[in-house]
Coordinates of C-alpha atoms in Angstrom, one line a residue:
Chain A
M1323 CA 20.2 -9.3 14.3
G1324 CA 19.5 -6.5 11.7
R1325 CA 19.0 -2.7 12.9
E1326 CA 17.4 0.0 11.8
S1327 CA 19.2 2.8 10.0
T1328 CA 18.0 5.3 12.6
M1329 CA 19.5 3.3 15.3
K1330 CA 23.1 3.2 16.1
P1331 CA 24.8 0.4 15.0
D1332 CA 25.4 -1.8 17.8
Y1333 CA 28.5 -3.7 16.3
R1334 CA 32.4 -3.8 16.4
I1335 CA 34.8 -5.3 14.0
L1336 CA 37.5 -7.4 16.0
A1337 CA 39.6 -8.6 13.5
Y1338 CA 40.3 -8.9 9.6
I1339 CA 41.9 -11.8 8.2
T1340 CA 43.3 -11.7 4.4
R1341 CA 45.1 -13.3 2.0
E1342 CA 46.4 -10.2 0.2
K1343 CA 49.2 -8.4 1.8
E1344 CA 47.9 -5.2 0.4
R1345 CA 45.1 -5.1 2.2
V1346 CA 46.7 -5.6 5.6
L1347 CA 46.3 -1.8 6.8
T1348 CA 46.6 -0.1 10.4
S1349 CA 43.3 0.1 11.9
N1350 CA 41.5 0.0 15.2
C1351 CA 40.8 -4.0 14.7
L1352 CA 43.5 -6.4 14.3
T1353 CA 44.5 -7.2 10.8
L1354 CA 46.1 -10.3 10.1
F1355 CA 47.6 -11.9 7.0
A1356 CA 47.4 -15.5 6.3
D1357 CA 49.6 -17.3 3.8
S1358 CA 46.7 -19.8 2.8
E1359 CA 43.0 -20.6 2.7
E1360 CA 43.4 -23.1 5.4
S1361 CA 45.4 -21.1 7.7
C1362 CA 43.0 -18.3 6.9
K1363 CA 40.0 -20.2 8.1
E1364 CA 42.0 -21.4 11.3
M1365 CA 42.9 -18.3 12.4
T1366 CA 39.4 -17.2 11.8
V1367 CA 37.5 -19.8 13.7
D1368 CA 40.1 -19.7 16.5
I1369 CA 39.7 -15.9 17.0
A1370 CA 36.0 -16.3 16.6
K1371 CA 35.3 -18.6 19.1
A1372 CA 38.1 -17.0 21.6
M1373 CA 35.9 -13.8 21.3
K1374 CA 32.9 -15.6 21.0
A1375 CA 32.1 -13.7 18.0
D1376 CA 30.9 -14.1 14.7
V1377 CA 32.3 -14.4 11.2
V1378 CA 31.4 -12.5 7.9
Q1379 CA 33.3 -14.1 4.5
L1380 CA 33.6 -11.4 1.9
T1381 CA 33.1 -12.0 -1.5
N1382 CA 36.7 -11.1 -2.0
G1383 CA 37.3 -14.1 0.2
D1384 CA 38.4 -12.2 3.1
Y1385 CA 36.7 -12.9 6.5
M1386 CA 35.9 -10.3 9.3
I1387 CA 34.9 -11.3 12.6
L1388 CA 32.4 -8.6 14.3
R1389 CA 30.5 -8.8 17.7
V1390 CA 27.0 -7.9 16.6
Chain B
M581 CA -17.0 3.3 71.5
E582 CA -19.8 1.1 69.5
G583 CA -19.6 3.9 66.6
Q584 CA -15.8 3.0 66.1
F585 CA -16.5 -0.7 64.3
L586 CA -17.7 -1.9 61.6
S587 CA -21.2 -3.5 61.7
F588 CA -21.6 -7.0 60.8
E589 CA -23.1 -5.9 57.4
D590 CA -20.2 -3.5 56.4
L591 CA -17.6 -6.1 56.9
S592 CA -19.5 -8.8 55.0
V593 CA -19.3 -6.0 51.9
I594 CA -15.9 -5.6 52.2
I595 CA -14.8 -8.9 52.7
T596 CA -16.8 -10.3 49.7
A597 CA -15.6 -7.7 47.7
V598 CA -11.7 -8.0 48.4
I599 CA -12.0 -11.7 47.8
I600 CA -13.9 -11.4 44.3
G601 CA -11.5 -8.4 43.5
T602 CA -8.6 -10.8 44.6
L603 CA -10.0 -13.9 42.8
A604 CA -10.3 -11.5 39.8
R605 CA -6.7 -10.1 39.7
V606 CA -5.9 -14.6 40.1
W607 CA -7.9 -15.1 36.9
V608 CA -6.4 -12.4 34.8
L609 CA -2.9 -13.6 36.1
K610 CA -3.3 -16.9 34.4
E611 CA -4.9 -15.6 31.6
D612 CA -2.5 -14.7 29.5
Y613 CA 0.6 -17.2 29.5
R614 CA 3.1 -15.1 28.1
Q615 CA 2.7 -12.3 30.4
Y616 CA 2.2 -14.6 33.3
P617 CA 4.9 -14.5 36.0
S618 CA 6.1 -17.7 35.6
Y619 CA 8.3 -17.6 38.9
P620 CA 6.6 -18.4 42.4
N621 CA 7.7 -15.0 43.8
G622 CA 6.3 -13.1 40.9
Y623 CA 3.0 -14.6 41.3
L624 CA 2.9 -14.0 45.4
I625 CA 3.7 -10.1 44.4
H626 CA 0.9 -9.9 41.8
V627 CA -1.7 -11.9 44.3
I628 CA -0.6 -9.4 46.9
T629 CA -0.8 -6.0 45.1
G630 CA -4.4 -7.4 43.6
F631 CA -5.5 -7.9 46.8
V632 CA -4.3 -4.6 48.1
A633 CA -6.1 -3.1 45.1
A634 CA -9.2 -5.0 45.5
A635 CA -9.2 -3.8 49.2
L636 CA -9.1 -0.2 48.2
G637 CA -12.1 -0.6 46.0
A638 CA -14.1 -2.5 48.3
V639 CA -13.7 0.4 51.2
A640 CA -14.7 3.0 49.0
I641 CA -18.6 2.6 48.8
P642 CA -19.0 1.9 53.0
A643 CA -16.3 4.9 53.6
L644 CA -18.9 7.4 51.4
I645 CA -21.9 5.9 53.0
S646 CA -20.4 6.6 56.4
K647 CA -20.0 10.1 55.2
N648 CA -16.1 9.8 55.6
F649 CA -15.1 11.6 52.7
V650 CA -11.6 12.3 53.8
A651 CA -11.0 8.6 53.7
V652 CA -12.3 8.8 50.2
T653 CA -9.0 10.7 49.0
F654 CA -7.1 7.4 49.7
L655 CA -8.1 6.6 46.2
T656 CA -5.3 8.6 45.1
L657 CA -3.1 6.0 46.9
A658 CA -4.6 3.5 44.5
L659 CA -3.6 5.1 41.3
Q660 CA -0.2 5.4 43.1
Q661 CA 0.4 1.9 44.2
F662 CA -1.0 1.0 40.3
R663 CA 1.6 3.1 38.7
D664 CA 4.6 1.6 41.1
V665 CA 3.4 -2.1 40.3
R666 CA 3.7 -0.7 36.5
K667 CA 7.2 0.9 37.3
M668 CA 8.3 -2.4 39.5
E669 CA 7.4 -4.7 36.4
K670 CA 9.3 -2.5 33.8
E671 CA 12.4 -2.1 36.4
S672 CA 12.3 -6.1 36.9
L673 CA 12.0 -7.1 33.0
S674 CA 14.5 -4.4 32.3
D675 CA 17.1 -6.0 34.8
L676 CA 16.7 -9.4 33.2
E677 CA 17.4 -8.1 29.7
N678 CA 20.8 -9.1 29.5
T679 CA 20.4 -12.5 30.8
E680 CA 17.7 -13.6 28.0
Y681 CA 18.4 -15.4 24.8
T682 CA 17.4 -12.2 23.0
Y683 CA 16.0 -8.7 24.3
R684 CA 12.4 -8.4 25.1
G685 CA 13.0 -4.9 23.9
T686 CA 11.8 -1.8 25.6
A687 CA 8.4 -1.6 23.5
Y688 CA 7.6 -4.9 24.8
I689 CA 8.5 -4.3 28.3
D690 CA 6.5 -1.1 28.4
G691 CA 3.3 -3.4 27.1
I692 CA 4.0 -6.1 29.5
A693 CA 4.3 -3.4 32.3
K694 CA 1.1 -1.5 30.8
T695 CA -1.0 -4.7 31.3
F696 CA 0.4 -5.4 34.7
E697 CA -1.2 -2.0 35.8
S698 CA -4.3 -2.5 34.1
R699 CA -4.8 -6.0 35.8
N700 CA -4.8 -4.2 39.0
Y701 CA -7.6 -1.9 38.0
I702 CA -9.4 -4.9 36.9
A703 CA -9.2 -6.0 40.7
F704 CA -10.0 -2.7 41.8
I705 CA -13.0 -2.1 39.8
T706 CA -14.4 -5.2 40.3
A707 CA -14.2 -4.9 44.1
F708 CA -15.9 -1.5 43.8
F709 CA -19.0 -2.7 41.7
V710 CA -19.2 -5.9 44.2
S711 CA -19.4 -3.2 47.0
L712 CA -21.9 -1.0 45.4
T713 CA -24.3 -3.7 44.4
T714 CA -23.9 -5.7 47.8
T715 CA -24.7 -1.9 49.2
I716 CA -27.4 -0.7 47.4
M717 CA -29.5 -4.0 46.9
P718 CA -32.4 -3.4 49.3
L719 CA -32.8 -7.3 49.8
N720 CA -31.6 -9.7 52.6
L721 CA -27.7 -9.4 53.2
W722 CA -27.1 -12.7 51.6
I723 CA -29.1 -12.1 48.7
N724 CA -26.9 -8.8 48.3
I725 CA -23.8 -10.7 48.5
I726 CA -24.9 -13.6 46.0
A727 CA -26.0 -10.4 43.6
G728 CA -22.6 -8.4 44.3
I729 CA -21.0 -11.7 43.6
L730 CA -22.8 -12.0 40.1
V731 CA -22.2 -8.8 39.1
G732 CA -18.4 -8.4 40.2
V733 CA -18.1 -12.1 37.6
A734 CA -19.9 -9.7 35.0
V735 CA -17.7 -6.8 35.4
V736 CA -14.5 -9.0 35.0
F737 CA -15.7 -10.9 32.2
F738 CA -16.3 -7.4 30.3
L739 CA -12.8 -5.9 31.6
K740 CA -11.1 -9.3 30.6
N741 CA -12.5 -8.7 26.9
F742 CA -12.1 -4.9 26.7
T743 CA -8.4 -5.3 27.6
K744 CA -7.7 -8.4 25.7
G745 CA -4.7 -7.1 23.2
K746 CA -4.7 -8.6 19.6
S747 CA -1.9 -10.8 18.3
I748 CA 0.3 -11.2 15.1
G749 CA -1.9 -14.3 14.2
D750 CA -4.7 -11.7 13.8
I751 CA -3.4 -9.9 11.2
A752 CA -1.1 -11.9 9.5
Q753 CA -0.5 -15.2 8.1
V754 CA 2.8 -17.1 9.5
K755 CA 4.1 -19.6 7.5
E756 CA 7.1 -21.8 7.4
G757 CA 10.1 -20.6 5.6
K758 CA 12.6 -22.3 3.3
I759 CA 16.2 -21.8 4.4
E760 CA 19.2 -21.5 2.0
V761 CA 22.7 -20.5 2.4
K762 CA 24.6 -19.4 -0.1
D763 CA 28.5 -18.3 0.3
S764 CA 28.1 -16.8 3.9
S765 CA 24.6 -15.3 3.2
L766 CA 21.3 -16.5 4.7
F767 CA 18.3 -16.4 2.8
V768 CA 14.9 -17.5 4.0
D769 CA 11.9 -17.8 1.2
G770 CA 14.6 -15.7 -1.1
I771 CA 14.6 -12.9 1.5
Y772 CA 18.3 -11.9 2.2
V773 CA 18.7 -12.3 6.1
S774 CA 22.3 -11.9 7.0
N775 CA 25.9 -12.9 5.9
L776 CA 27.1 -13.6 9.4
L777 CA 27.4 -17.4 8.3
G778 CA 31.0 -16.9 7.5
T779 CA 32.5 -20.3 8.7
D780 CA 31.7 -24.0 7.7
N781 CA 30.2 -24.3 11.3
A782 CA 27.9 -22.1 10.8
K783 CA 26.6 -22.6 7.7
K784 CA 26.3 -26.4 8.4
L785 CA 24.7 -25.5 11.8
F786 CA 22.1 -23.5 10.0
K787 CA 21.3 -25.9 7.2
E788 CA 21.0 -28.8 9.4
E789 CA 19.1 -27.2 12.3
G790 CA 18.2 -23.8 11.3
M791 CA 14.4 -22.9 11.6
A792 CA 12.6 -19.9 9.9
V793 CA 9.3 -18.8 9.7
V794 CA 7.9 -15.8 7.3
I795 CA 5.0 -13.5 8.5
H796 CA 2.8 -12.5 5.6
P797 CA 0.7 -9.5 6.5
N798 CA -3.0 -9.9 5.8
E799 CA -3.2 -6.0 4.6
N800 CA -0.7 -3.7 3.3
H801 CA -1.5 -1.2 6.4
Y802 CA -0.9 -4.3 8.8
R803 CA 3.3 -3.7 7.9
I804 CA 2.9 -0.4 9.9
N805 CA 2.5 -2.7 12.9
L806 CA 5.0 -5.7 11.4
D807 CA 7.6 -3.8 10.6
N808 CA 7.8 -2.1 14.2
F809 CA 11.4 -2.9 15.0
G810 CA 9.7 -3.2 18.9
Q811 CA 7.3 -6.1 17.5
R812 CA 9.6 -7.9 15.5
Q813 CA 12.0 -7.8 18.6
A814 CA 9.0 -9.2 20.6
A815 CA 8.4 -11.8 18.1
L816 CA 11.9 -12.9 18.2
F817 CA 11.9 -12.7 21.7
E818 CA 9.0 -14.9 22.1
A819 CA 10.3 -17.7 19.9
T820 CA 13.5 -17.9 21.2
R821 CA 12.1 -18.6 24.8
A822 CA 9.6 -20.7 23.4
L823 CA 12.1 -23.2 21.8
G824 CA 15.5 -22.2 23.2
N825 CA 18.3 -20.9 21.0
K826 CA 21.4 -22.7 20.5
R827 CA 23.1 -20.1 18.3
Y828 CA 21.9 -17.1 16.0
H829 CA 18.7 -15.3 15.6
F830 CA 17.6 -13.0 12.8
T831 CA 14.8 -10.9 12.2
R832 CA 14.6 -9.1 8.7
K833 CA 12.1 -7.4 6.5
D834 CA 11.2 -7.8 3.1
Y835 CA 10.3 -4.3 1.7
E836 CA 8.5 -5.5 -1.4
Q837 CA 6.1 -7.4 -0.4
G838 CA 6.0 -6.3 3.6
R839 CA 7.0 -10.4 4.9
V840 CA 9.0 -10.5 8.0
V841 CA 10.9 -13.3 8.6
I842 CA 11.9 -14.6 11.9
C843 CA 14.9 -17.2 12.2
L844 CA 16.9 -19.1 14.5
V845 CA 18.9 -22.3 15.3
P846 CA 16.4 -23.7 18.3
I847 CA 17.2 -26.0 20.9
K848 CA 13.8 -27.7 20.5
Q849 CA 13.2 -28.7 16.8
D850 CA 9.4 -27.9 16.7
I851 CA 8.3 -25.8 13.6
D852 CA 4.6 -26.0 14.5
A853 CA 5.6 -24.7 18.1
L854 CA 7.3 -22.0 16.4
I855 CA 4.6 -20.6 14.2
E856 CA 2.1 -20.9 17.0
V857 CA 4.4 -18.7 19.3
V858 CA 4.9 -16.3 16.6
K859 CA 1.3 -16.2 15.7
K860 CA 0.5 -15.6 19.5
C861 CA 3.1 -13.1 20.2
P862 CA 1.1 -9.8 20.9
L863 CA 0.7 -6.6 19.0
L864 CA 2.7 -4.0 20.8
E865 CA 0.5 -1.1 22.3
S866 CA 3.2 1.2 21.1
S867 CA 3.2 0.1 17.3
K868 CA -0.5 0.8 16.9
K869 CA -1.4 3.8 15.2
S870 CA -3.9 3.0 12.7
H871 CA -7.9 3.2 13.6
S872 CA -8.2 0.6 11.0
V873 CA -6.0 -1.8 12.6
M874 CA -8.1 -1.1 15.6
K875 CA -11.3 -2.3 14.0
T876 CA -9.7 -5.6 12.6
N877 CA -12.3 -8.6 13.3
L878 CA -10.6 -10.1 16.6
K879 CA -12.7 -13.7 15.8
G880 CA -11.2 -13.9 12.5
E881 CA -13.4 -15.3 9.5

C-alpha cells in the first residue's frame, strides 16, 4: 500500500528483467537480460512466484520485481 | 469477632454493585462488534477484569462508611489495573499484527486498547454508583437495591453514549469505485492507485475480482481525519478482515478532492458489505484534532 513520504519506504527491489543489454548494470538486485518478450514475462512470473513478490512493468517494457 | 464480619446489608450492597458492574462490562463488550474479542479466551479475560473493576468500585463506599480510609487507597490499584488492561490489549494486538491480512496499525491498536481501558472504568463507575445509591437511600434494603440497580442502568446508558465514538460513515459518503487497469497501473474512479499489476495474472485478477470503494468527505476539513495514514490503514484492515483478502490491497488518497480509495481483491465478493464495513470503521481518536469535527451531528440528517 502507498506509504507517506515521511515514512521510511518499506520495499525491496528483488530483480530487474530487461530486454536491453545496455540496461543490465551491476547493482544490489539481480539484473537479468531476456532475449524475447515471452522469455521476459516467463522469467518475471517465475521469479515473482518464487519470491512471493509483486511485479511492476515499466513504460519502457522492462519488469521490476519488488516486495512491498 | 463480630465486628470483623460484614453485615448482611453491606454484603447485599457489595454483591449487587459487583453484579451490575460486571453486567455493564459484559454489555459494552457486546456493543461494538469490531472491538469485540471474538476469541472465547479474550471474552473471558475481559469479563474477569470487568468483574475485578466492579468489585473495586463496589467496596469503596462500604469502606468509607466503616471509616476505613486506608482501604480506599486501593483505588489506586484500580487505576493500575486498568492501565494494565490497556497494555495487555496493546501487546496482544501488536503480537497478532504479522498474522493478519493487513496491519491494524499502531494508531488503531492504541484506540482499541484505550477503549478496553475505558470500558473497565464503566464497570468501576457503575458499581460505585450502585453501591452509593444503595447505601445512602433511607428506605428498606430491597427498595434501596432496586433503586441502586436503576441508577446503575442509567449510569451505563450515559457512559455508553458518552464513550461512543464516531465512524467514517458519520463524516463521509462511501461509494463503490470503478476499477480500471491501464498497462500495469490500477485506477479507481480515475484516481491512480498502484502500478504493481505488472503481470497478466495480476491484471486479470483485478479486472475480474477486484473491488473498490471511494470515500468522499462531507466537508473539506474532514480530510484531516480521512487522510490520516492510521485511519486509512484501519479502514483497509476492517475491509480485509470482513471480506478476506485473496491478493492485493491498496489505499490511496486523492490530493485534489480529498477522496480516499480502498481497494482489494477479496475472498468474499460483496460490495455492499465492503461499503458497510468502511462506513462503520471507527474514527481514530488519534486522528481527531479539530473541534469542528468533534461537533459532528452523530445522528446524521
